[in-house]
PDB file of C-alpha atoms in Angstrom:
ATOM      1  CA  MET M   1     -65.074 -87.601  30.677  1.00  0.00           C
ATOM      2  CA  ILE M   2     -61.922 -89.993  31.791  1.00  0.00           C
ATOM      3  CA  VAL M   3     -60.676 -93.097  29.886  1.00  0.00           C
ATOM      4  CA  TYR M   4     -57.305 -94.985  31.409  1.00  0.00           C
ATOM      5  CA  GLY M   5     -56.754 -91.932  33.274  1.00  0.00           C
ATOM      6  CA  ILE M   6     -56.638 -89.381  29.948  1.00  0.00           C
ATOM      7  CA  GLN M   7     -59.032 -86.664  30.653  1.00  0.00           C
ATOM      8  CA  PHE M   8     -60.323 -85.457  27.356  1.00  0.00           C
ATOM      9  CA  HIS M   9     -62.131 -82.294  26.792  1.00  0.00           C
ATOM     10  CA  SER M  10     -64.958 -81.007  24.392  1.00  0.00           C
ATOM     11  CA  PRO M  11     -63.345 -79.781  21.597  1.00  0.00           C
ATOM     12  CA  HIS M  12     -64.498 -76.007  21.937  1.00  0.00           C
ATOM     13  CA  HIS M  13     -62.420 -75.851  25.097  1.00  0.00           C
ATOM     14  CA  CYS M  14     -59.383 -76.085  22.799  1.00  0.00           C
ATOM     15  CA  PHE M  15     -60.446 -72.725  21.461  1.00  0.00           C
ATOM     16  CA  LYS M  16     -60.873 -70.805  24.068  1.00  0.00           C
ATOM     17  CA  ASN M  17     -58.725 -68.389  24.544  1.00  0.00           C
ATOM     18  CA  SER M  18     -59.493 -67.553  28.482  1.00  0.00           C
ATOM     19  CA  ASP M  19     -56.984 -69.880  30.066  1.00  0.00           C
ATOM     20  CA  ARG M  20     -53.779 -67.855  27.877  1.00  0.00           C
ATOM     21  CA  PRO M  21     -52.498 -65.272  28.952  1.00  0.00           C
ATOM     22  CA  LYS M  22     -53.536 -62.060  27.168  1.00  0.00           C
ATOM     23  CA  ASN M  23     -49.914 -61.225  25.215  1.00  0.00           C
ATOM     24  CA  PRO M  24     -51.377 -57.161  23.184  1.00  0.00           C
ATOM     25  CA  VAL M  25     -49.136 -56.236  20.780  1.00  0.00           C
ATOM     26  CA  THR M  26     -47.422 -53.030  21.926  1.00  0.00           C
ATOM     27  CA  PRO M  27     -45.692 -50.112  19.029  1.00  0.00           C
ATOM     28  CA  LEU M  28     -42.185 -51.463  20.089  1.00  0.00           C
ATOM     29  CA  ASP M  29     -43.181 -54.576  18.451  1.00  0.00           C
ATOM     30  CA  TYR M  30     -44.046 -53.005  15.346  1.00  0.00           C
ATOM     31  CA  ALA M  31     -41.024 -50.724  15.294  1.00  0.00           C
ATOM     32  CA  ILE M  32     -39.305 -53.596  15.675  1.00  0.00           C
ATOM     33  CA  ILE M  33     -40.986 -55.652  12.460  1.00  0.00           C
ATOM     34  CA  ILE M  34     -40.486 -52.181  10.633  1.00  0.00           C
ATOM     35  CA  ALA M  35     -37.054 -52.025  11.599  1.00  0.00           C
ATOM     36  CA  ALA M  36     -36.290 -55.550  10.403  1.00  0.00           C
ATOM     37  CA  PHE M  37     -37.799 -55.128   7.102  1.00  0.00           C
ATOM     38  CA  ILE M  38     -35.643 -52.349   6.730  1.00  0.00           C
ATOM     39  CA  THR M  39     -32.416 -53.805   7.443  1.00  0.00           C
ATOM     40  CA  GLY M  40     -33.396 -56.627   5.037  1.00  0.00           C
ATOM     41  CA  LEU M  41     -34.330 -54.107   1.993  1.00  0.00           C
ATOM     42  CA  MET M  42     -30.754 -52.573   2.887  1.00  0.00           C
ATOM     43  CA  ALA M  43     -29.148 -55.501   3.002  1.00  0.00           C
ATOM     44  CA  SER M  44     -30.707 -56.815  -0.303  1.00  0.00           C
ATOM     45  CA  TYR M  45     -29.997 -53.811  -1.902  1.00  0.00           C
ATOM     46  CA  VAL M  46     -26.160 -53.874  -0.913  1.00  0.00           C
ATOM     47  CA  TRP M  47     -26.058 -57.360  -1.940  1.00  0.00           C
ATOM     48  CA  PHE M  48     -27.520 -56.654  -5.298  1.00  0.00           C
ATOM     49  CA  ARG M  49     -25.252 -53.635  -5.910  1.00  0.00           C
ATOM     50  CA  THR M  50     -22.440 -55.836  -5.343  1.00  0.00           C
ATOM     51  CA  LYS M  51     -23.151 -58.211  -7.398  1.00  0.00           C
ATOM     52  CA  VAL M  52     -23.600 -55.525 -10.608  1.00  0.00           C
ATOM     53  CA  CYS M  53     -20.596 -53.870  -9.583  1.00  0.00           C
ATOM     54  CA  VAL M  54     -18.729 -57.165  -9.675  1.00  0.00           C
ATOM     55  CA  ILE M  55     -20.381 -57.772 -13.211  1.00  0.00           C
ATOM     56  CA  GLU M  56     -19.447 -54.694 -14.381  1.00  0.00           C
ATOM     57  CA  GLY M  57     -16.192 -54.816 -13.695  1.00  0.00           C
ATOM     58  CA  ARG M  58     -15.893 -57.878 -15.441  1.00  0.00           C
ATOM     59  CA  VAL M  59     -17.370 -56.447 -18.577  1.00  0.00           C
ATOM     60  CA  GLN M  60     -14.922 -53.270 -18.779  1.00  0.00           C
ATOM     61  CA  ASN M  61     -11.918 -55.741 -17.634  1.00  0.00           C
ATOM     62  CA  ASP M  62     -13.423 -57.748 -20.889  1.00  0.00           C
ATOM     63  CA  PHE M  63     -14.089 -54.662 -22.888  1.00  0.00           C
ATOM     64  CA  ASP M  64     -10.438 -53.213 -22.187  1.00  0.00           C
ATOM     65  CA  ARG M  65      -8.640 -56.429 -22.889  1.00  0.00           C
ATOM     66  CA  TRP M  66     -10.604 -56.618 -26.590  1.00  0.00           C
ATOM     67  CA  LYS M  67     -10.270 -52.968 -26.979  1.00  0.00           C
ATOM     68  CA  ASN M  68      -6.209 -53.221 -26.519  1.00  0.00           C
ATOM     69  CA  GLU M  69      -6.289 -56.432 -28.479  1.00  0.00           C
ATOM     70  CA  HIS M  70      -7.600 -54.995 -31.524  1.00  0.00           C
ATOM     71  CA  THR M  71      -6.593 -51.642 -31.499  1.00  0.00           C
ATOM     72  CA  LYS M  72      -4.127 -51.857 -33.628  1.00  0.00           C
ATOM     73  CA  GLU M  73      -6.628 -53.740 -36.579  1.00  0.00           C
ATOM     74  CA  ILE M  74      -9.071 -50.581 -36.084  1.00  0.00           C
ATOM     75  CA  ARG M  75      -6.777 -48.240 -36.541  1.00  0.00           C
ATOM     76  CA  LYS M  76      -4.998 -49.629 -39.277  1.00  0.00           C
ATOM     77  CA  ASP M  77      -8.754 -50.326 -40.793  1.00  0.00           C
ATOM     78  CA  SER M  78      -9.926 -46.299 -39.962  1.00  0.00           C
ATOM     79  CA  VAL M  79      -6.362 -45.784 -41.883  1.00  0.00           C
ATOM     80  CA  ASN M  80      -7.188 -47.498 -44.300  1.00  0.00           C
ATOM     81  CA  ARG M  81     -11.118 -46.258 -45.208  1.00  0.00           C
ATOM     82  CA  SER M  82      -9.122 -42.656 -44.730  1.00  0.00           C
ATOM     83  CA  ARG M  83      -7.099 -43.145 -47.449  1.00  0.00           C
ATOM     84  CA  SER M  84      -9.738 -44.896 -49.770  1.00  0.00           C
ATOM     85  CA  THR M  85     -11.872 -41.924 -49.345  1.00  0.00           C
ATOM     86  CA  LEU M  86      -9.107 -39.673 -49.706  1.00  0.00           C
ATOM     87  CA  LYS M  87      -8.212 -41.474 -53.123  1.00  0.00           C
ATOM     88  CA  GLY M  88     -11.557 -41.817 -54.386  1.00  0.00           C
ATOM     89  CA  ARG M  89     -12.066 -37.533 -53.922  1.00  0.00           C
ATOM     90  CA  ILE M  90      -8.586 -36.645 -55.335  1.00  0.00           C
ATOM     91  CA  SER M  91      -9.305 -39.533 -58.455  1.00  0.00           C
ATOM     92  CA  GLU M  92     -12.801 -37.239 -59.171  1.00  0.00           C
ATOM     93  CA  GLN M  93     -11.603 -33.820 -59.143  1.00  0.00           C
ATOM     94  CA  MET M  94      -8.242 -35.480 -61.543  1.00  0.00           C
ATOM     95  CA  ALA M  95     -10.962 -37.040 -63.609  1.00  0.00           C
ATOM     96  CA  PRO M  96     -10.763 -34.761 -66.253  1.00  0.00           C
ATOM     97  CA  LEU M  97      -6.964 -35.189 -66.540  1.00  0.00           C
ATOM     98  CA  LEU M  98      -7.567 -39.237 -66.967  1.00  0.00           C
ATOM     99  CA  ALA M  99      -8.406 -40.997 -70.053  1.00  0.00           C
ATOM    100  CA  GLU M 100     -10.814 -42.864 -69.272  1.00  0.00           C
ATOM    101  CA  PHE M 101     -12.356 -39.297 -69.286  1.00  0.00           C
ATOM    102  CA  PRO M 102     -14.562 -38.869 -72.914  1.00  0.00           C
ATOM    103  CA  TYR M 103     -14.943 -34.979 -72.410  1.00  0.00           C
ATOM    104  CA  SER M 104     -12.564 -32.204 -72.757  1.00  0.00           C
ATOM    105  CA  PRO M 105     -10.656 -31.194 -69.177  1.00  0.00           C
ATOM    106  CA  ALA M 106     -11.425 -27.398 -70.214  1.00  0.00           C
ATOM    107  CA  ASP M 107     -15.517 -27.808 -70.331  1.00  0.00           C
ATOM    108  CA  ALA M 108     -15.303 -29.491 -67.485  1.00  0.00           C
ATOM    109  CA  ARG M 109     -17.051 -27.557 -63.643  1.00  0.00           C
ATOM    110  CA  PHE M 110     -16.290 -29.550 -60.376  1.00  0.00           C
ATOM    111  CA  ILE M 111     -19.282 -29.225 -58.338  1.00  0.00           C
ATOM    112  CA  GLY M 112     -18.386 -32.160 -55.847  1.00  0.00           C
ATOM    113  CA  ASN M 113     -21.429 -32.386 -54.434  1.00  0.00           C
ATOM    114  CA  PRO M 114     -24.099 -33.686 -55.081  1.00  0.00           C
ATOM    115  CA  ILE M 115     -22.560 -34.892 -58.351  1.00  0.00           C
ATOM    116  CA  ASP M 116     -19.127 -34.591 -59.406  1.00  0.00           C
ATOM    117  CA  PHE M 117     -19.423 -32.410 -62.577  1.00  0.00           C
ATOM    118  CA  VAL M 118     -20.929 -30.126 -65.077  1.00  0.00           C
ATOM    119  CA  VAL M 119     -19.559 -30.603 -68.509  1.00  0.00           C
ATOM    120  CA  PHE M 120     -20.255 -28.035 -71.440  1.00  0.00           C
ATOM    121  CA  GLU M 121     -19.323 -30.070 -74.086  1.00  0.00           C
ATOM    122  CA  GLY M 122     -17.662 -27.774 -76.624  1.00  0.00           C
ATOM    123  CA  TYR M 123     -17.951 -24.985 -74.647  1.00  0.00           C
ATOM    124  CA  THR M 124     -14.239 -23.996 -75.661  1.00  0.00           C
ATOM    125  CA  GLU M 125     -14.419 -24.167 -79.064  1.00  0.00           C
ATOM    126  CA  ALA M 126     -17.900 -22.009 -78.983  1.00  0.00           C
ATOM    127  CA  LYS M 127     -16.058 -19.782 -76.786  1.00  0.00           C
ATOM    128  CA  ASP M 128     -13.167 -19.983 -79.455  1.00  0.00           C
ATOM    129  CA  GLY M 129     -15.528 -19.102 -82.095  1.00  0.00           C
ATOM    130  CA  ASP M 130     -15.380 -21.955 -83.475  1.00  0.00           C
ATOM    131  CA  GLY M 131     -18.591 -24.202 -82.288  1.00  0.00           C
ATOM    132  CA  SER M 132     -21.921 -23.245 -82.653  1.00  0.00           C
ATOM    133  CA  GLU M 133     -23.431 -25.993 -80.031  1.00  0.00           C
ATOM    134  CA  ILE M 134     -22.657 -26.701 -76.405  1.00  0.00           C
ATOM    135  CA  THR M 135     -24.067 -30.077 -74.887  1.00  0.00           C
ATOM    136  CA  VAL M 136     -24.536 -29.693 -70.734  1.00  0.00           C
ATOM    137  CA  VAL M 137     -23.884 -32.833 -69.323  1.00  0.00           C
ATOM    138  CA  LEU M 138     -24.142 -34.116 -65.571  1.00  0.00           C
ATOM    139  CA  VAL M 139     -21.223 -36.723 -65.200  1.00  0.00           C
ATOM    140  CA  GLU M 140     -20.682 -38.671 -61.696  1.00  0.00           C
ATOM    141  CA  VAL M 141     -17.141 -39.969 -61.253  1.00  0.00           C
ATOM    142  CA  LYS M 142     -17.077 -43.534 -59.262  1.00  0.00           C
ATOM    143  CA  LYS M 143     -13.683 -45.565 -58.492  1.00  0.00           C
ATOM    144  CA  GLY M 144     -13.918 -49.212 -58.427  1.00  0.00           C
ATOM    145  CA  LYS M 145     -17.381 -50.700 -57.292  1.00  0.00           C
ATOM    146  CA  GLY M 146     -18.448 -47.518 -56.528  1.00  0.00           C
ATOM    147  CA  ARG M 147     -22.416 -47.216 -57.048  1.00  0.00           C
ATOM    148  CA  LEU M 148     -24.881 -44.249 -57.125  1.00  0.00           C
ATOM    149  CA  THR M 149     -26.674 -43.098 -54.163  1.00  0.00           C
ATOM    150  CA  ARG M 150     -29.983 -42.995 -53.637  1.00  0.00           C
ATOM    151  CA  GLU M 151     -29.860 -38.850 -54.349  1.00  0.00           C
ATOM    152  CA  GLU M 152     -27.299 -38.969 -57.347  1.00  0.00           C
ATOM    153  CA  LEU M 153     -30.263 -41.979 -58.952  1.00  0.00           C
ATOM    154  CA  LEU M 154     -32.629 -39.481 -58.285  1.00  0.00           C
ATOM    155  CA  ILE M 155     -30.626 -36.729 -60.102  1.00  0.00           C
ATOM    156  CA  LYS M 156     -30.249 -39.370 -63.016  1.00  0.00           C
ATOM    157  CA  LYS M 157     -33.645 -39.797 -63.462  1.00  0.00           C
ATOM    158  CA  ALA M 158     -34.679 -36.416 -63.530  1.00  0.00           C
ATOM    159  CA  VAL M 159     -32.606 -35.887 -66.314  1.00  0.00           C
ATOM    160  CA  GLU M 160     -33.089 -38.729 -68.257  1.00  0.00           C
ATOM    161  CA  GLU M 161     -37.034 -37.986 -67.812  1.00  0.00           C
ATOM    162  CA  GLY M 162     -36.357 -34.131 -69.528  1.00  0.00           C
ATOM    163  CA  ARG M 163     -37.354 -32.363 -65.881  1.00  0.00           C
ATOM    164  CA  VAL M 164     -33.868 -30.025 -66.490  1.00  0.00           C
ATOM    165  CA  THR M 165     -34.909 -26.078 -67.304  1.00  0.00           C
ATOM    166  CA  TRP M 166     -33.269 -23.012 -67.759  1.00  0.00           C
ATOM    167  CA  LYS M 167     -34.328 -20.212 -65.205  1.00  0.00           C
ATOM    168  CA  THR M 168     -32.098 -16.222 -65.622  1.00  0.00           C
ATOM    169  CA  ILE M 169     -33.053 -14.707 -62.293  1.00  0.00           C
ATOM    170  CA  PHE M 170     -32.145 -11.131 -62.266  1.00  0.00           C
ATOM    171  CA  LEU M 171     -31.297  -9.319 -58.877  1.00  0.00           C
ATOM    172  CA  ARG M 172     -32.133  -5.964 -58.423  1.00  0.00           C
ATOM    173  CA  ASP M 173     -30.256  -3.319 -58.854  1.00  0.00           C
ATOM    174  CA  GLU M 174     -30.961  -0.505 -56.786  1.00  0.00           C
ATOM    175  CA  ALA M 175     -27.915   2.138 -57.964  1.00  0.00           C
ATOM    176  CA  ASN M 176     -29.011   1.315 -61.795  1.00  0.00           C
ATOM    177  CA  GLY M 177     -32.901   1.167 -61.834  1.00  0.00           C
ATOM    178  CA  ASN M 178     -35.234  -2.366 -61.536  1.00  0.00           C
ATOM    179  CA  GLY M 179     -35.678  -2.695 -65.140  1.00  0.00           C
ATOM    180  CA  GLU M 180     -34.910  -6.422 -66.354  1.00  0.00           C
ATOM    181  CA  PRO M 181     -32.839  -6.589 -69.503  1.00  0.00           C
ATOM    182  CA  GLU M 182     -34.406  -8.601 -72.035  1.00  0.00           C
ATOM    183  CA  GLU M 183     -33.234 -12.148 -73.075  1.00  0.00           C
ATOM    184  CA  GLU M 184     -30.740 -12.638 -75.435  1.00  0.00           C
ATOM    185  CA  SER M 185     -30.244 -14.930 -78.337  1.00  0.00           C
ATOM    186  CA  PRO M 186     -27.372 -17.531 -78.738  1.00  0.00           C
ATOM    187  CA  GLY M 187     -25.963 -15.212 -81.787  1.00  0.00           C
ATOM    188  CA  PRO M 188     -25.205 -16.950 -85.456  1.00  0.00           C
TER     189      PRO M 188
END
């Protein structure tokens, strides 16, 4: 059909490939596509790593600057904490010699962990022959605003609930036989 000098074809004619030359895809075309894809991946990786390195460098510089600015404070704090801990330990061991300690220093035995002292109140008098009764006291020494630890609280609770026992353990003496000696009474 021709209208005003323009020739119209049927719509089905537009979709025919018979008049176009065929361009088959060759293996070289696939190789070029794969090479372009891999090159793109490598370029993306290099760009990403560069950005990461830049960010890591900034973070490291910021950290180094912060460390340089605060090193003196950190060291001072560390020394103060160390002094405080050391003073606390010395105070614990010297406690029997201080006025606040209500027991005879001769009756106190330093343990250190999990409690500071076992005091055998009346032991010195009993040893000298003047006393006839000894009281066993577990003592924890705290300085300032110190608080009992969880383990110390559990020991305190065991004592308060009477969960304290005495056990004598006899070790085997192969040279003198294996017999166990009889329990001795505390005397008159």
